[in-house]
Amino acid sequence: MSQLDDLYQEIILDHTKRPRNFGPMEDADRKAEGFNALCGDRVTVYLRLDGDHIREVKFQGSGCAISTASASLLTESVKGKTVAEAEALFERFHKLVTGKSDPDEDPDSYGKLAVFSGVSEYPARVKCASLCWHTLHSALEGTAEPVTTE
Ligand code: ZN
C-alpha cells in the first residue's frame, strides 16, 4: 500500500471510531433515513437550516466502517454550506466513488472526502459510501420516503 492509502485508511478508521456530529437532533428542520440492504447500513441525517445555509447537521445509525466514516465526513463537509453547494458536492462525491470524476480535477479540491476515491474499485462499497449522501439529498428535498440504495 502507498503512503497515501495508509493516510486514507487512518482517516477512515479515525472517523469510524469517533464519528463526528453523531447523535440525535431534537430541533431538526429536516430529517431523512437511509438503508443499504446490501450491507445492512442504516443512517438518519438531521439538518437545521438557516435560510439557504445548513447551520447544523448530525447523523445517527449503524453500519460498516465505510458508511460510518462517510457520514461523519459528510457532516464536516456540508456544515455551513448552502443547500446548492451541498447538492453540488453530492454530485461530485458520487462521481468520485463511481470512478467518473474528471481526471484533470485537483484531488485536493475534495478535501478529506478524497479518502473515498479508492472505493470506486469496490462496487459493493460504493453504496456504503454514498448512502448518507443520498439520505442528505432526500433531507434537503424534504422527501418523506426512506431512502434505499436499491
Ligand atoms: Zn456498508
Short mmCIF file of N, CA and C and ligand atoms in Angstrom, two decimals:
data_model
loop_
_atom_site.label_atom_id
_atom_site.label_comp_id
_atom_site.label_asym_id
_atom_site.label_seq_id
_atom_site.Cartn_x
_atom_site.Cartn_y
_atom_site.Cartn_z
N MET A 1 0.83 -1.20 0.00
CA MET A 1 0.00 0.00 0.00
C MET A 1 0.87 1.26 0.00
N SER A 2 0.41 2.26 -0.70
CA SER A 2 1.15 3.51 -0.73
C SER A 2 0.94 4.29 0.56
N GLN A 3 1.74 5.31 0.76
CA GLN A 3 1.58 6.15 1.95
C GLN A 3 0.24 6.86 1.94
N LEU A 4 -0.19 7.24 0.73
CA LEU A 4 -1.47 7.93 0.62
C LEU A 4 -2.60 7.00 1.08
N ASP A 5 -2.53 5.73 0.65
CA ASP A 5 -3.53 4.75 1.08
C ASP A 5 -3.52 4.62 2.60
N ASP A 6 -2.33 4.60 3.18
CA ASP A 6 -2.22 4.50 4.63
C ASP A 6 -2.90 5.67 5.32
N LEU A 7 -2.67 6.86 4.77
CA LEU A 7 -3.26 8.07 5.34
C LEU A 7 -4.79 7.99 5.24
N TYR A 8 -5.27 7.55 4.07
CA TYR A 8 -6.71 7.43 3.86
C TYR A 8 -7.31 6.43 4.85
N GLN A 9 -6.61 5.30 5.02
CA GLN A 9 -7.09 4.28 5.96
C GLN A 9 -7.18 4.86 7.37
N GLU A 10 -6.19 5.64 7.71
CA GLU A 10 -6.12 6.23 9.04
C GLU A 10 -7.31 7.19 9.28
N ILE A 11 -7.60 8.01 8.28
CA ILE A 11 -8.71 8.96 8.40
C ILE A 11 -10.04 8.21 8.53
N ILE A 12 -10.20 7.16 7.70
CA ILE A 12 -11.45 6.38 7.75
C ILE A 12 -11.59 5.71 9.11
N LEU A 13 -10.50 5.14 9.61
CA LEU A 13 -10.52 4.47 10.91
C LEU A 13 -10.86 5.45 12.03
N ASP A 14 -10.26 6.63 11.95
CA ASP A 14 -10.49 7.67 12.95
C ASP A 14 -11.97 8.07 12.99
N HIS A 15 -12.56 8.25 11.82
CA HIS A 15 -13.96 8.66 11.76
C HIS A 15 -14.92 7.52 12.10
N THR A 16 -14.45 6.28 11.94
CA THR A 16 -15.27 5.14 12.32
C THR A 16 -15.30 5.00 13.84
N LYS A 17 -14.14 5.20 14.44
CA LYS A 17 -14.04 5.06 15.90
C LYS A 17 -14.66 6.24 16.64
N ARG A 18 -14.48 7.44 16.07
CA ARG A 18 -15.00 8.64 16.73
C ARG A 18 -15.80 9.46 15.73
N PRO A 19 -16.98 8.96 15.37
CA PRO A 19 -17.75 9.71 14.36
C PRO A 19 -18.10 11.12 14.85
N ARG A 20 -17.95 12.11 13.96
CA ARG A 20 -18.23 13.50 14.30
C ARG A 20 -19.73 13.78 14.10
N ASN A 21 -20.23 14.68 14.92
CA ASN A 21 -21.64 15.11 14.79
C ASN A 21 -22.60 13.92 14.83
N PHE A 22 -22.27 12.96 15.70
CA PHE A 22 -23.08 11.76 15.82
C PHE A 22 -24.08 11.92 16.96
N GLY A 23 -25.35 11.65 16.68
CA GLY A 23 -26.36 11.72 17.73
C GLY A 23 -27.63 12.34 17.19
N PRO A 24 -28.67 12.31 18.00
CA PRO A 24 -29.96 12.85 17.55
C PRO A 24 -29.96 14.38 17.59
N MET A 25 -30.87 14.97 16.83
CA MET A 25 -31.05 16.42 16.87
C MET A 25 -32.52 16.69 17.18
N GLU A 26 -32.74 17.26 18.35
CA GLU A 26 -34.12 17.48 18.82
C GLU A 26 -34.89 18.44 17.94
N ASP A 27 -34.23 19.52 17.55
CA ASP A 27 -34.94 20.60 16.83
C ASP A 27 -34.57 20.65 15.35
N ALA A 28 -34.44 19.45 14.75
CA ALA A 28 -34.10 19.41 13.33
C ALA A 28 -35.25 19.94 12.48
N ASP A 29 -34.89 20.69 11.41
CA ASP A 29 -35.90 21.13 10.44
C ASP A 29 -36.21 20.01 9.47
N ARG A 30 -35.17 19.25 9.16
CA ARG A 30 -35.29 18.20 8.15
C ARG A 30 -34.65 16.94 8.69
N LYS A 31 -35.17 15.83 8.22
CA LYS A 31 -34.66 14.54 8.67
C LYS A 31 -34.94 13.54 7.57
N ALA A 32 -34.01 12.65 7.30
CA ALA A 32 -34.27 11.59 6.33
C ALA A 32 -33.55 10.33 6.78
N GLU A 33 -34.10 9.19 6.39
CA GLU A 33 -33.50 7.92 6.76
C GLU A 33 -33.05 7.17 5.51
N GLY A 34 -31.95 6.48 5.65
CA GLY A 34 -31.45 5.69 4.53
C GLY A 34 -31.10 4.29 4.97
N PHE A 35 -31.23 3.35 4.06
CA PHE A 35 -30.94 1.95 4.36
C PHE A 35 -30.27 1.30 3.16
N ASN A 36 -29.16 0.68 3.41
CA ASN A 36 -28.44 -0.05 2.37
C ASN A 36 -28.59 -1.54 2.64
N ALA A 37 -29.55 -2.17 1.94
CA ALA A 37 -29.88 -3.58 2.19
C ALA A 37 -28.70 -4.50 1.89
N LEU A 38 -27.87 -4.10 0.97
CA LEU A 38 -26.74 -4.94 0.55
C LEU A 38 -25.79 -5.21 1.71
N CYS A 39 -25.61 -4.20 2.55
CA CYS A 39 -24.62 -4.29 3.62
C CYS A 39 -25.27 -4.22 5.00
N GLY A 40 -26.51 -3.71 5.04
CA GLY A 40 -27.20 -3.56 6.32
C GLY A 40 -26.96 -2.21 6.99
N ASP A 41 -26.38 -1.27 6.26
CA ASP A 41 -26.11 0.06 6.82
C ASP A 41 -27.41 0.85 6.97
N ARG A 42 -27.54 1.50 8.13
CA ARG A 42 -28.68 2.39 8.36
C ARG A 42 -28.17 3.75 8.78
N VAL A 43 -28.78 4.79 8.26
CA VAL A 43 -28.37 6.13 8.65
C VAL A 43 -29.57 7.07 8.67
N THR A 44 -29.58 7.96 9.66
CA THR A 44 -30.56 9.03 9.70
C THR A 44 -29.77 10.34 9.69
N VAL A 45 -30.14 11.23 8.79
CA VAL A 45 -29.46 12.53 8.69
C VAL A 45 -30.41 13.62 9.16
N TYR A 46 -29.92 14.44 10.08
CA TYR A 46 -30.71 15.56 10.62
C TYR A 46 -30.10 16.88 10.16
N LEU A 47 -30.97 17.82 9.83
CA LEU A 47 -30.49 19.13 9.39
C LEU A 47 -31.22 20.25 10.10
N ARG A 48 -30.49 21.31 10.39
CA ARG A 48 -31.15 22.56 10.78
C ARG A 48 -30.69 23.62 9.79
N LEU A 49 -31.65 24.21 9.11
CA LEU A 49 -31.33 25.19 8.08
C LEU A 49 -31.54 26.60 8.62
N ASP A 50 -30.74 27.49 8.06
CA ASP A 50 -30.90 28.91 8.37
C ASP A 50 -30.99 29.59 7.01
N GLY A 51 -32.19 29.82 6.55
CA GLY A 51 -32.37 30.32 5.19
C GLY A 51 -31.86 29.27 4.22
N ASP A 52 -30.85 29.64 3.46
CA ASP A 52 -30.31 28.76 2.45
C ASP A 52 -29.08 27.99 2.95
N HIS A 53 -28.70 28.21 4.20
CA HIS A 53 -27.50 27.58 4.72
C HIS A 53 -27.79 26.41 5.65
N ILE A 54 -26.91 25.42 5.60
CA ILE A 54 -27.00 24.30 6.53
C ILE A 54 -26.28 24.72 7.80
N ARG A 55 -27.07 25.00 8.82
CA ARG A 55 -26.49 25.51 10.06
C ARG A 55 -25.94 24.37 10.91
N GLU A 56 -26.75 23.32 11.04
CA GLU A 56 -26.33 22.16 11.82
C GLU A 56 -26.63 20.90 11.05
N VAL A 57 -25.76 19.92 11.19
CA VAL A 57 -26.02 18.63 10.58
C VAL A 57 -25.50 17.54 11.52
N LYS A 58 -26.33 16.53 11.74
CA LYS A 58 -25.94 15.42 12.59
C LYS A 58 -26.44 14.12 11.96
N PHE A 59 -25.89 13.03 12.43
CA PHE A 59 -26.39 11.75 11.92
C PHE A 59 -26.38 10.71 13.01
N GLN A 60 -27.21 9.70 12.79
CA GLN A 60 -27.27 8.55 13.68
C GLN A 60 -27.35 7.32 12.80
N GLY A 61 -27.00 6.19 13.35
CA GLY A 61 -27.15 4.98 12.57
C GLY A 61 -26.13 3.93 12.94
N SER A 62 -26.20 2.84 12.24
CA SER A 62 -25.23 1.78 12.46
C SER A 62 -24.91 1.17 11.12
N GLY A 63 -23.67 0.85 10.95
CA GLY A 63 -23.28 0.26 9.67
C GLY A 63 -21.81 -0.07 9.67
N CYS A 64 -21.32 -0.38 8.50
CA CYS A 64 -19.92 -0.76 8.37
C CYS A 64 -19.01 0.47 8.52
N ALA A 65 -17.73 0.23 8.55
CA ALA A 65 -16.75 1.30 8.74
C ALA A 65 -16.88 2.38 7.67
N ILE A 66 -17.02 1.96 6.42
CA ILE A 66 -17.09 2.92 5.31
C ILE A 66 -18.32 3.81 5.45
N SER A 67 -19.47 3.22 5.77
CA SER A 67 -20.69 4.02 5.85
C SER A 67 -20.63 5.00 7.02
N THR A 68 -20.08 4.56 8.14
CA THR A 68 -19.97 5.44 9.31
C THR A 68 -18.99 6.58 9.04
N ALA A 69 -17.83 6.23 8.49
CA ALA A 69 -16.83 7.26 8.21
C ALA A 69 -17.35 8.25 7.17
N SER A 70 -18.08 7.75 6.20
CA SER A 70 -18.60 8.62 5.15
C SER A 70 -19.61 9.61 5.72
N ALA A 71 -20.50 9.13 6.60
CA ALA A 71 -21.50 10.02 7.20
C ALA A 71 -20.81 11.06 8.09
N SER A 72 -19.80 10.63 8.82
CA SER A 72 -19.07 11.54 9.69
C SER A 72 -18.39 12.64 8.87
N LEU A 73 -17.74 12.24 7.79
CA LEU A 73 -17.06 13.22 6.93
C LEU A 73 -18.06 14.09 6.18
N LEU A 74 -19.21 13.52 5.88
CA LEU A 74 -20.27 14.32 5.24
C LEU A 74 -20.67 15.49 6.14
N THR A 75 -20.88 15.20 7.42
CA THR A 75 -21.33 16.26 8.32
C THR A 75 -20.29 17.38 8.38
N GLU A 76 -19.01 16.99 8.40
CA GLU A 76 -17.95 18.01 8.43
C GLU A 76 -17.92 18.80 7.13
N SER A 77 -18.22 18.12 6.04
CA SER A 77 -18.09 18.75 4.72
C SER A 77 -19.21 19.71 4.37
N VAL A 78 -20.42 19.43 4.84
CA VAL A 78 -21.55 20.27 4.39
C VAL A 78 -21.99 21.32 5.42
N LYS A 79 -21.49 21.20 6.63
CA LYS A 79 -21.88 22.17 7.65
C LYS A 79 -21.45 23.58 7.23
N GLY A 80 -22.39 24.52 7.25
CA GLY A 80 -22.08 25.90 6.88
C GLY A 80 -22.23 26.18 5.41
N LYS A 81 -22.40 25.12 4.61
CA LYS A 81 -22.56 25.32 3.17
C LYS A 81 -24.01 25.68 2.84
N THR A 82 -24.19 26.24 1.64
CA THR A 82 -25.56 26.47 1.18
C THR A 82 -26.12 25.13 0.68
N VAL A 83 -27.43 25.08 0.55
CA VAL A 83 -28.07 23.87 0.04
C VAL A 83 -27.52 23.54 -1.35
N ALA A 84 -27.37 24.56 -2.20
CA ALA A 84 -26.87 24.34 -3.57
C ALA A 84 -25.43 23.81 -3.55
N GLU A 85 -24.62 24.32 -2.64
CA GLU A 85 -23.23 23.84 -2.54
C GLU A 85 -23.19 22.39 -2.08
N ALA A 86 -24.06 22.05 -1.13
CA ALA A 86 -24.11 20.67 -0.63
C ALA A 86 -24.56 19.71 -1.73
N GLU A 87 -25.54 20.14 -2.53
CA GLU A 87 -26.01 19.30 -3.63
C GLU A 87 -24.91 19.12 -4.69
N ALA A 88 -24.17 20.19 -4.93
CA ALA A 88 -23.08 20.11 -5.91
C ALA A 88 -21.98 19.17 -5.41
N LEU A 89 -21.73 19.21 -4.10
CA LEU A 89 -20.72 18.33 -3.51
C LEU A 89 -21.18 16.87 -3.59
N PHE A 90 -22.46 16.64 -3.40
CA PHE A 90 -23.04 15.29 -3.54
C PHE A 90 -22.78 14.75 -4.95
N GLU A 91 -23.02 15.59 -5.96
CA GLU A 91 -22.78 15.20 -7.35
C GLU A 91 -21.32 14.80 -7.56
N ARG A 92 -20.44 15.63 -7.04
CA ARG A 92 -19.00 15.37 -7.21
C ARG A 92 -18.58 14.13 -6.45
N PHE A 93 -19.10 13.98 -5.23
CA PHE A 93 -18.76 12.81 -4.42
C PHE A 93 -19.20 11.53 -5.14
N HIS A 94 -20.38 11.58 -5.73
CA HIS A 94 -20.91 10.42 -6.42
C HIS A 94 -20.02 10.04 -7.60
N LYS A 95 -19.55 11.05 -8.31
CA LYS A 95 -18.63 10.79 -9.43
C LYS A 95 -17.31 10.22 -8.92
N LEU A 96 -16.87 10.72 -7.77
CA LEU A 96 -15.61 10.26 -7.19
C LEU A 96 -15.69 8.77 -6.84
N VAL A 97 -16.74 8.36 -6.14
CA VAL A 97 -16.82 6.97 -5.69
C VAL A 97 -17.23 6.00 -6.81
N THR A 98 -17.77 6.53 -7.90
CA THR A 98 -18.10 5.65 -9.01
C THR A 98 -17.02 5.72 -10.10
N GLY A 99 -15.92 6.41 -9.79
CA GLY A 99 -14.79 6.45 -10.71
C GLY A 99 -15.04 7.31 -11.94
N LYS A 100 -15.98 8.25 -11.85
CA LYS A 100 -16.32 9.07 -13.02
C LYS A 100 -15.88 10.52 -12.89
N SER A 101 -15.04 10.77 -11.88
CA SER A 101 -14.63 12.16 -11.71
C SER A 101 -13.67 12.56 -12.82
N ASP A 102 -13.65 13.82 -13.08
CA ASP A 102 -12.79 14.38 -14.12
C ASP A 102 -11.33 14.15 -13.74
N PRO A 103 -10.56 13.44 -14.59
CA PRO A 103 -9.16 13.14 -14.22
C PRO A 103 -8.30 14.39 -14.06
N ASP A 104 -8.73 15.50 -14.66
CA ASP A 104 -7.95 16.73 -14.54
C ASP A 104 -8.26 17.50 -13.25
N GLU A 105 -9.25 17.02 -12.53
CA GLU A 105 -9.66 17.73 -11.34
C GLU A 105 -8.61 17.60 -10.25
N ASP A 106 -8.44 18.65 -9.50
CA ASP A 106 -7.46 18.66 -8.42
C ASP A 106 -7.98 17.81 -7.26
N PRO A 107 -7.27 16.72 -6.90
CA PRO A 107 -7.77 15.86 -5.82
C PRO A 107 -7.91 16.62 -4.50
N ASP A 108 -7.10 17.66 -4.31
CA ASP A 108 -7.18 18.44 -3.07
C ASP A 108 -8.52 19.16 -2.92
N SER A 109 -9.18 19.38 -4.06
CA SER A 109 -10.45 20.11 -4.00
C SER A 109 -11.52 19.30 -3.27
N TYR A 110 -11.28 18.03 -3.11
CA TYR A 110 -12.23 17.19 -2.37
C TYR A 110 -12.00 17.25 -0.86
N GLY A 111 -10.88 17.80 -0.46
CA GLY A 111 -10.56 17.80 0.96
C GLY A 111 -10.46 16.36 1.45
N LYS A 112 -10.95 16.13 2.66
CA LYS A 112 -10.87 14.79 3.23
C LYS A 112 -11.74 13.76 2.49
N LEU A 113 -12.71 14.25 1.73
CA LEU A 113 -13.58 13.32 1.01
C LEU A 113 -12.79 12.48 0.00
N ALA A 114 -11.57 12.96 -0.34
CA ALA A 114 -10.71 12.22 -1.26
C ALA A 114 -10.38 10.83 -0.73
N VAL A 115 -10.54 10.62 0.57
CA VAL A 115 -10.22 9.29 1.13
C VAL A 115 -11.11 8.20 0.53
N PHE A 116 -12.24 8.60 -0.08
CA PHE A 116 -13.14 7.61 -0.65
C PHE A 116 -12.88 7.33 -2.13
N SER A 117 -11.82 7.93 -2.67
CA SER A 117 -11.54 7.74 -4.10
C SER A 117 -11.28 6.26 -4.43
N GLY A 118 -10.70 5.52 -3.47
CA GLY A 118 -10.39 4.11 -3.71
C GLY A 118 -11.62 3.22 -3.75
N VAL A 119 -12.74 3.74 -3.24
CA VAL A 119 -13.97 2.96 -3.15
C VAL A 119 -14.47 2.54 -4.54
N SER A 120 -14.14 3.36 -5.56
CA SER A 120 -14.63 3.06 -6.91
C SER A 120 -14.17 1.68 -7.41
N GLU A 121 -13.12 1.15 -6.78
CA GLU A 121 -12.63 -0.18 -7.17
C GLU A 121 -13.46 -1.31 -6.55
N TYR A 122 -14.32 -0.95 -5.61
CA TYR A 122 -15.14 -1.97 -4.93
C TYR A 122 -16.62 -1.61 -5.05
N PRO A 123 -17.27 -2.07 -6.14
CA PRO A 123 -18.65 -1.67 -6.42
C PRO A 123 -19.60 -1.84 -5.23
N ALA A 124 -19.44 -2.90 -4.44
CA ALA A 124 -20.34 -3.12 -3.31
C ALA A 124 -20.18 -2.03 -2.26
N ARG A 125 -18.98 -1.46 -2.19
CA ARG A 125 -18.70 -0.43 -1.19
C ARG A 125 -19.19 0.96 -1.60
N VAL A 126 -19.47 1.11 -2.89
CA VAL A 126 -19.93 2.42 -3.38
C VAL A 126 -21.23 2.80 -2.66
N LYS A 127 -22.09 1.80 -2.47
CA LYS A 127 -23.37 2.07 -1.79
C LYS A 127 -23.16 2.45 -0.33
N CYS A 128 -22.18 1.82 0.30
CA CYS A 128 -21.88 2.14 1.70
C CYS A 128 -21.44 3.59 1.82
N ALA A 129 -20.57 4.00 0.90
CA ALA A 129 -20.01 5.36 0.95
C ALA A 129 -21.03 6.41 0.56
N SER A 130 -21.95 6.06 -0.35
CA SER A 130 -22.86 7.09 -0.87
C SER A 130 -24.22 7.12 -0.17
N LEU A 131 -24.50 6.12 0.67
CA LEU A 131 -25.81 6.07 1.35
C LEU A 131 -26.15 7.38 2.07
N CYS A 132 -25.23 7.87 2.88
CA CYS A 132 -25.50 9.08 3.67
C CYS A 132 -25.72 10.29 2.77
N TRP A 133 -25.05 10.30 1.61
CA TRP A 133 -25.21 11.43 0.68
C TRP A 133 -26.58 11.40 0.03
N HIS A 134 -27.03 10.21 -0.36
CA HIS A 134 -28.39 10.10 -0.90
C HIS A 134 -29.40 10.52 0.17
N THR A 135 -29.11 10.17 1.41
CA THR A 135 -30.01 10.49 2.51
C THR A 135 -30.03 12.00 2.76
N LEU A 136 -28.85 12.62 2.70
CA LEU A 136 -28.76 14.08 2.82
C LEU A 136 -29.60 14.75 1.73
N HIS A 137 -29.42 14.26 0.50
CA HIS A 137 -30.14 14.79 -0.65
C HIS A 137 -31.64 14.74 -0.39
N SER A 138 -32.09 13.59 0.12
CA SER A 138 -33.51 13.42 0.42
C SER A 138 -33.97 14.39 1.51
N ALA A 139 -33.14 14.57 2.53
CA ALA A 139 -33.48 15.50 3.61
C ALA A 139 -33.57 16.93 3.07
N LEU A 140 -32.66 17.30 2.18
CA LEU A 140 -32.67 18.64 1.60
C LEU A 140 -33.91 18.87 0.75
N GLU A 141 -34.33 17.80 0.08
CA GLU A 141 -35.52 17.92 -0.76
C GLU A 141 -36.79 17.84 0.07
N GLY A 142 -36.64 17.38 1.32
CA GLY A 142 -37.81 17.25 2.18
C GLY A 142 -38.67 16.06 1.84
N THR A 143 -38.06 15.04 1.24
CA THR A 143 -38.79 13.82 0.88
C THR A 143 -39.03 12.97 2.11
N ALA A 144 -40.22 12.49 2.28
CA ALA A 144 -40.53 11.71 3.47
C ALA A 144 -40.20 10.23 3.30
N GLU A 145 -40.16 9.77 2.06
CA GLU A 145 -39.88 8.36 1.81
C GLU A 145 -38.48 7.96 2.25
N PRO A 146 -38.35 6.85 2.98
CA PRO A 146 -36.99 6.40 3.35
C PRO A 146 -36.18 6.08 2.09
N VAL A 147 -34.90 6.36 2.16
CA VAL A 147 -34.01 6.12 1.03
C VAL A 147 -33.50 4.69 1.09
N THR A 148 -33.55 4.00 -0.05
CA THR A 148 -32.83 2.73 -0.12
C THR A 148 -31.87 2.84 -1.27
N THR A 149 -30.85 2.01 -1.23
CA THR A 149 -29.85 2.09 -2.29
C THR A 149 -30.21 1.14 -3.43
N GLU A 150 -31.39 0.54 -3.36
CA GLU A 150 -31.79 -0.38 -4.45
C GLU A 150 -32.20 0.40 -5.67
ZN ZN B 1 -21.65 -0.89 4.36
#
